[in-house]
C-alpha atoms as one frame of an Amber mdcrd trajectory, in Angstrom:
protein
 -29.638  11.907  22.520 -26.529  11.601  20.336 -23.871  14.185  21.038 -23.421
  16.389  18.000 -20.831  18.981  17.118 -21.044  22.001  14.878 -18.472  22.096
  12.102 -17.829  25.103   9.893 -17.028  23.986   6.358 -15.388  26.271   3.847
 -16.352  25.509   0.287 -15.647  26.885  -3.177 -16.365  30.610  -3.573 -15.460
  31.388   0.043 -18.876  30.455   1.443 -19.129  28.791   4.819 -21.913  26.690
   6.227 -22.512  24.807   9.463 -22.941  21.037   9.273 -24.240  18.914  12.137
 -22.417  15.590  12.469 -21.697  13.066  15.184 -18.326  12.900  16.916 -16.943
  10.524  14.269 -17.851  12.882  11.408 -20.668  10.817   9.870 -24.357  10.157
  10.377 -24.983   7.595  13.172 -25.307   4.016  11.914 -28.593   2.256  12.574
 -29.369  -1.438  12.139 -33.037  -0.647  11.612 -34.329  -2.234   8.393 -30.893
  -3.743   7.703 -30.220  -7.390   6.846 -27.096  -9.489   7.293 -25.811 -11.662
   4.453 -23.596 -14.457   5.807 -20.823 -15.811   3.531 -18.829 -18.802   4.784
 -15.754 -20.875   3.995 -15.113 -23.867   6.252 -13.293 -27.152   6.631 -15.929
 -29.927   6.571 -18.921 -29.174   4.334 -16.879 -27.704   1.510 -18.234 -24.147
   1.725 -16.092 -21.711  -0.260 -17.402 -18.130  -0.220 -20.827 -19.758   0.165
 -23.823 -17.542   1.059 -25.476 -19.572   3.818 -28.249 -17.345   5.182 -29.683
 -13.852   5.452 -30.298 -12.631   8.990 -32.760 -10.125  10.402 -32.060  -7.837
  13.335 -34.283  -7.905  16.412 -34.363  -5.675  19.458 -31.745  -6.694  22.041
 -31.156  -3.865  24.491 -28.935  -5.829  26.894 -27.258  -9.177  26.092 -26.969
 -11.634  28.979 -23.599 -12.798  30.265 -24.457 -16.276  29.031 -24.966 -15.022
  25.468 -22.073 -15.175  23.018 -21.947 -11.926  21.088 -19.897 -10.073  18.520
 -20.272  -6.381  19.349 -19.797  -3.930  16.478 -19.789  -0.144  16.894 -19.691
   1.763  13.580 -19.499   5.054  15.513 -15.872   4.298  16.351 -13.632   4.262
  13.295  -9.903   3.814  12.898  -7.468   3.327  10.008  -8.418   3.267   6.330
  -7.906   0.071   4.333  -5.366   0.583   1.562  -5.575  -2.897   0.077  -4.636
  -6.583   0.108  -2.513  -8.500  -2.376   0.405 -10.823  -3.075   3.932 -10.807
  -4.465   4.570 -11.102  -8.197   7.967 -12.790  -8.078  10.096 -14.412 -10.762
   8.887 -17.802  -9.509   5.243 -16.775  -9.851   5.799 -15.324 -13.319   7.717
 -18.321 -14.646   5.092 -20.718 -13.290   2.256 -18.643 -14.764   3.677 -18.931
 -18.285   3.883 -22.735 -17.965   0.090 -22.852 -17.650  -2.260 -23.257 -20.631
  -4.007 -20.035 -21.689  -7.351 -20.957 -20.146  -5.704 -21.600 -16.780  -3.790
 -18.326 -17.005  -7.106 -16.562 -17.440  -8.658 -18.509 -14.560  -5.730 -17.584
 -12.329  -5.934 -13.854 -13.109  -9.698 -13.863 -12.596  -9.354 -15.749  -9.312
  -7.064 -13.131  -7.816  -7.994  -9.846  -9.430 -11.615  -9.879 -10.581 -13.690
  -7.956  -8.048 -16.821 -10.084  -8.626 -15.644 -13.529  -9.758 -12.371 -13.431
  -7.802 -11.052 -11.948  -4.581 -10.210  -8.465  -5.835  -6.508  -8.025  -5.028
  -5.350  -4.407  -5.217  -1.774  -4.617  -3.873   1.408  -6.239  -5.164   5.095
  -6.604  -4.392   8.029  -7.526  -6.575  11.777  -7.986  -6.221  14.603  -5.669
  -7.335  17.145  -8.073  -8.912  16.948 -11.730  -7.894  15.623 -13.257  -4.689
  15.311 -16.811  -3.409  12.152 -17.206  -5.514  14.067 -16.733  -8.757  15.386
 -19.603 -10.859  18.920 -18.243 -10.466  20.804 -15.246  -9.118  21.034 -12.300
 -11.516  21.682  -8.570 -11.488  21.116  -5.435 -13.535  24.679  -4.057 -13.754
  28.059  -5.466 -14.714  30.670  -6.189 -12.071  32.249  -3.010 -10.694  29.890
  -0.574 -12.435  29.298   1.867  -9.575  28.085   4.519 -12.024  25.328   2.135
 -13.188  26.073   2.821 -16.843  25.304  -0.805 -17.731  21.975  -0.856 -15.840
  19.600  -3.131 -17.758  16.345  -4.869 -16.722  16.177  -7.056 -19.855  16.029
 -10.179 -17.665  12.646  -9.114 -16.294  11.095  -8.466 -19.700  10.796 -12.184
 -20.469   8.378 -13.192 -17.707   8.029 -10.831 -14.774   7.104  -7.539 -16.441
   4.508  -9.134 -18.776   3.113 -11.000 -15.748   2.782  -7.816 -13.699   1.105
  -6.081 -16.639  -1.363  -8.955 -17.017  -2.192  -8.826 -13.304  -2.635  -5.053
 -13.416  -4.974  -5.314 -16.383  -6.993  -8.014 -14.612  -7.261  -5.711 -11.589
  -8.906  -3.052 -13.728  -5.784  -1.145 -14.699  -4.446  -0.224 -11.253  -2.302
  -2.198  -8.821  -0.427  -0.589  -5.916   2.954  -2.237  -6.501   5.891  -1.862
  -4.133   9.404  -3.129  -4.762  12.073  -4.622  -2.494  15.773  -5.446  -2.942
  17.175  -8.663  -1.513  20.797  -7.634  -2.098  22.943  -4.957  -3.733  25.415
  -6.162  -6.379  28.250  -8.252  -4.932  30.936  -5.622  -5.522  29.040  -3.140
  -3.336  29.110  -5.492  -0.311  31.758  -6.316   2.263  31.426 -10.067   1.600
  31.618  -9.628  -2.197  28.610 -11.936  -2.543  24.905 -11.336  -3.222  24.170
 -14.335  -0.982  24.961 -14.987   2.692  24.205 -11.591   4.213  27.082  -9.145
   4.168  26.760  -5.375   4.380  26.686  -2.457   1.977  30.102  -0.784   1.873
  29.862   2.912   2.864  31.555   4.025  -0.339  28.607   2.627  -2.323  25.805
   4.276  -0.308  25.035   6.829  -3.014  25.461   4.376  -5.874  23.006   1.982
  -4.219  20.519   4.790  -3.604  20.782   5.656  -7.301  20.066   1.995  -8.093
  16.516   2.185  -6.662  15.836   5.237  -8.821  17.150   3.467 -11.925  14.908
   0.477 -11.227  11.753   2.490 -10.597  12.235   4.638 -13.685  13.076   1.608
 -15.850   9.923  -0.226 -14.748   7.758   2.825 -15.226   9.240   3.297 -18.712
   8.015  -0.264 -19.423   4.512   0.702 -18.305   4.663  -0.673 -14.744   3.881
   2.100 -12.225   5.615   1.778  -8.861   3.630   2.824  -5.775   6.324   2.318
  -3.145   9.529   0.620  -2.064  11.122  -0.988   0.956  14.738  -0.299   1.896
  15.773  -3.929   2.277  14.064  -7.288   2.551  14.789  -8.822   5.979  17.768
  -6.669   6.990  18.588  -8.763  10.079  18.759 -12.155   8.339  21.927 -13.736
   6.981  20.409 -16.136   4.464  21.798 -18.733   2.070  20.025 -16.736  -0.631
  20.202 -13.055  -1.601  20.440 -10.993   1.587  22.054  -7.895   3.065  22.188
  -6.785   6.688  21.588  -3.388   8.262  21.404  -2.451  11.913  18.595  -0.050
  12.810  21.115   2.798  12.882  22.558   1.816   9.504  19.115   1.694   7.882
  18.165   5.011   9.509  21.301   6.749   8.262  21.030   5.281   4.763  17.479
   6.601   4.495  18.336   9.970   6.039  21.527  10.694   4.148  21.140   8.865
   0.850  17.931   7.101  -0.175  15.430   9.712   1.060  17.223  12.736  -0.431
  17.938  10.847  -3.675  14.287   9.936  -4.195  13.345  13.581  -3.645  16.008
  14.959  -5.990  15.009  12.503  -8.709  11.313  13.441  -8.619  10.232  10.289
  -6.756   9.202  11.840  -3.445   5.664  10.492  -3.981   6.873   6.878  -3.762
   5.929   5.366  -0.409   9.162   4.544   1.431   8.873   1.609   3.863  11.483
   0.610   6.458  12.192  -2.671   8.292  10.378  -5.226   6.060  11.219  -7.989
   8.519   9.669  -9.861  11.445   7.504  -8.516  14.263   9.928  -9.536  17.027
  12.296  -6.602  16.410   9.609  -4.347  14.937   9.433  -1.866  17.804  13.198
  -1.549  18.221  13.653  -0.868  14.511  10.729   1.536  14.228  11.657   3.552
  17.298  15.325   3.841  16.339  14.467   5.164  12.879  11.289   7.154  13.475
  12.542   9.004  16.549  15.019  10.723  14.225  12.956  13.458  12.513  15.479
  13.838   9.693  14.989  10.174   8.765  11.284   9.994   9.631  10.348  12.799
   7.231  11.104  10.528   4.276   9.255   7.473   5.607   5.654   6.538   4.780
   5.479   3.421   6.888   6.930   0.354   8.563   6.680  -3.089   6.956   6.701
  -6.406   8.763   6.678 -10.195   8.223   5.385 -13.051  10.385   8.393 -15.407
  10.483   9.288 -14.622  14.112   7.746 -18.070  14.638  11.064 -19.613  13.516
  12.073 -19.351  17.198   9.185 -21.606  18.253   7.214 -18.641  19.610   3.860
 -17.420  18.357   3.129 -14.351  16.277   4.070 -11.184  18.192   0.987  -9.032
  17.611   1.760  -6.849  20.630   4.793  -5.456  18.809   2.560  -4.253  15.990
   0.163  -2.601  18.447   2.970  -0.814  20.289   4.373   0.621  17.050   0.943
   1.899  16.010   0.353   3.459  19.425   3.777   5.090  19.515   3.944   6.306
  15.909   0.314   6.811  14.820   1.330   9.163  11.991   3.189   6.347  10.192
   1.548   3.452   8.370   1.877  -0.239   9.198   1.965  -2.633   6.250   2.321
  -6.414   6.304   4.843  -6.962   3.502   5.367 -10.742   3.480   4.139 -14.015
   4.900   3.801 -17.607   3.721   3.682 -21.138   5.083   7.216 -22.459   4.868
   8.643 -25.938   4.115   6.400 -27.022   1.266   4.977 -30.525   1.436   2.534
 -31.596  -1.285   0.924 -34.005   1.211  -0.262 -30.962   3.195  -1.640 -29.008
   0.249  -5.226 -29.405   1.513  -4.437 -28.697   5.171  -7.099 -26.258   6.445
  -4.706 -24.929   9.105  -2.784 -23.174   6.332  -5.727 -20.827   5.920  -6.267
 -20.409   9.655  -2.704 -19.109  10.026  -3.648 -16.337   7.600  -6.943 -15.520
   9.296  -5.311 -15.289  12.730  -2.641 -12.939  11.448  -4.887 -10.727   9.344
  -7.497 -10.166  12.062  -4.862  -9.291  14.631  -2.802  -7.164  12.254  -5.778
  -5.120  11.123  -7.009  -4.694  14.689  -3.520  -3.412  15.572  -3.730  -0.637
  12.963  -2.281  -2.205   9.801  -3.449  -0.476   6.598  -2.395  -3.058   3.967
  -1.563  -6.759   3.882   0.592  -8.411   1.213   1.081 -12.157   0.946   4.281
 -13.672  -0.482   4.336 -15.587  -3.826   0.993 -15.329  -5.581   1.651 -18.606
  -7.456   4.125 -21.477  -7.131   4.530 -24.833  -8.853   3.834 -28.342  -7.570
   7.221 -28.363  -5.797   6.714 -25.056  -3.991   9.096 -23.236  -6.329  10.968
 -22.537  -8.500  13.582 -21.494  -5.965  17.323 -21.547  -6.602  18.300 -22.466
  -3.024  15.617 -25.047  -2.245  13.645 -22.751   0.071  10.292 -24.158  -1.073
   7.066 -22.728   0.363   3.287 -22.775   0.047   1.290 -20.220  -1.960  -2.488
 -19.630  -1.980  -2.602 -21.145  -5.477  -0.236 -23.777  -6.854   0.100 -24.844
 -10.449   0.643 -28.475 -11.321   2.822 -27.808 -14.345   2.654 -31.476 -15.369
  -1.125 -31.462 -15.764  -1.707 -27.731 -16.317  -4.141 -27.560 -13.407  -4.524
 -25.108 -10.501  -4.688 -26.115  -6.841  -6.403 -23.684  -4.446  -5.229 -23.928
  -0.840  -7.225 -22.800   2.201  -5.172 -19.606   2.405  -6.760 -18.397  -0.853
 -10.192 -18.473   0.786  -9.079 -16.912   4.048  -7.341 -14.075   2.208 -10.430
 -13.653   0.054 -12.760 -13.187   3.009 -10.916  -9.918   3.571  -9.887  -8.771
   0.084 -13.173  -9.643  -1.624 -15.478  -7.907   0.842 -13.400  -5.110   2.415
 -12.795  -2.450  -0.202  -9.899   0.024  -0.423 -11.066   3.146   1.365 -13.037
   1.190   3.982 -12.702   2.354   7.586 -12.025  -0.171  10.307 -14.672   0.065
  13.010 -14.808  -1.242  16.550 -15.548  -4.971  16.826 -15.019  -7.394  19.689
 -16.281 -10.872  20.577 -17.461 -11.767  24.079 -15.609 -15.114  23.893 -12.020
 -15.722  22.835 -13.069 -18.686  20.695 -14.287 -16.191  18.090 -11.904 -13.771
  16.383 -13.308 -10.689  14.684 -12.567  -7.458  12.879 -14.938  -5.139  11.007
 -14.946  -2.388   8.394 -17.406   0.069   6.921 -17.008   0.161   3.166 -17.185
   3.388   1.152 -20.750   2.448   0.088 -21.805   2.389   3.749 -22.166  -1.389
   4.056 -20.469  -3.162   6.953 -18.153  -6.128   6.402 -17.577  -8.114   9.598
 -15.143 -11.030   9.734 -15.833 -13.802  12.266 -13.373 -16.674  12.531 -13.686
 -19.908  14.532 -10.565 -22.072  14.927 -12.214 -24.556  17.294 -13.913 -27.921
  16.763 -17.172 -26.478  18.164 -20.283 -24.956  16.643 -20.718 -21.620  18.385
 -24.094 -19.887  18.434 -23.708 -16.125  18.705 -25.421 -12.809  18.023 -24.135
  -9.955  15.919 -25.018  -6.985  18.156 -25.121  -3.385  16.896 -26.548  -0.592
  19.073 -29.404  -2.490  20.698 -30.160  -4.728  17.714 -29.026  -8.343  17.351
 -29.021 -10.959  14.608 -28.512 -14.578  15.662 -26.363 -17.058  13.740 -23.912
 -19.935  14.199 -20.174 -20.057  13.625 -19.233 -23.450  12.198 -16.124 -25.337
  13.362 -12.948 -24.250  11.589 -14.696 -21.570   9.593 -14.294 -17.995   8.513
 -17.345 -15.902   7.697 -17.896 -12.449   6.288 -21.142 -10.831   7.439 -22.364
  -8.055   5.163 -24.763  -5.619   6.825 -26.765  -3.686   4.237
């Protein structure tokens, strides 16, 4: 017998009634009379979001040790999916407007259409220039600490129209967060928007005011802003736009300037995200900031990237798990990732997609609520980029021919964003063999979306097992599958 609890619900008019629910607050899930639709993308046969079979459940009270299984328990639910998306940078916008109109439409459909595309619902963009801009630029004149010359005219040519087009393609709503790469040069101790440097203390308030100016200017142009990060990669001295903060410096800037300024200016509803850098220092940064209640009260979540691999190490998923365990009241959001060092000869490399699948499964299983890729579109050179820091994107445009090139990462991202809806609850899922990676969600309509990824060269027969019922299938080599239980 299922354990049930009695909940007293107060409803309009002051009436109360008792409702019987299970310990997770919902009716128990049963696989009886359910089918499983299997949708696959893989390396060899050319499957791309291809429905391959429909499975039936059969009684399976106890799997054998020799059986390979993916165990899913909808009775155990965790974080709510906020959304998945990509960054709408200057480089993406400029490349988009080099495409012919029919390819622009194809591109927007591919990313944002919920049926024909992969249904992106999140976005990120830069405050002033970043490496993925054609040149460095700013919004105020040199020395203008009062921001009287603040002007976003630069962005009205490509980036703002691009963001509006993407938002319209997404059905009119896109959760967009914004990130600065550097304050103006005169506000920094190196007098340069490039090469790191630090914000001078005398400009703390002026810089906090700058975020407000940007958000209000964009919203005046019809681009709603959902959230913001304090600083892109605050521990990296880059050849491009960058600015460094220690954990204590970021904490104190949020506590004493940015947090209070957002509140005073009527922007307390904007989701404020700290760190926005790699997983390797994630716990140190999060603990330093969030253990200060006067800073933590302003903070919605902690953002992270995946470039800790620059050291030659792997992705540090344990850091993400420790932050979620230690600060469960704050949100984890993946704010940037891409495959670096663009090489057109590798444009069809399937491993590009597998890097995404590995990260997304582990990040979501660690408690992450949203996942945002880097540039949503780049050209055939992996740019434009004003410092030669060329990278891969899920879709590239060949601006010479006007064609679009879809990389494997587009399909791997889509196996999550297309089938796991905002509002879905992550549920317990685990494979009995480490050759299969898995995560699972229950969508708001009650259907289950289970991701199963196979990075090996082997076909792996396995059963999807839910509460004494099992459906048998095969995971193809180098594949990612979404299993929809309905």
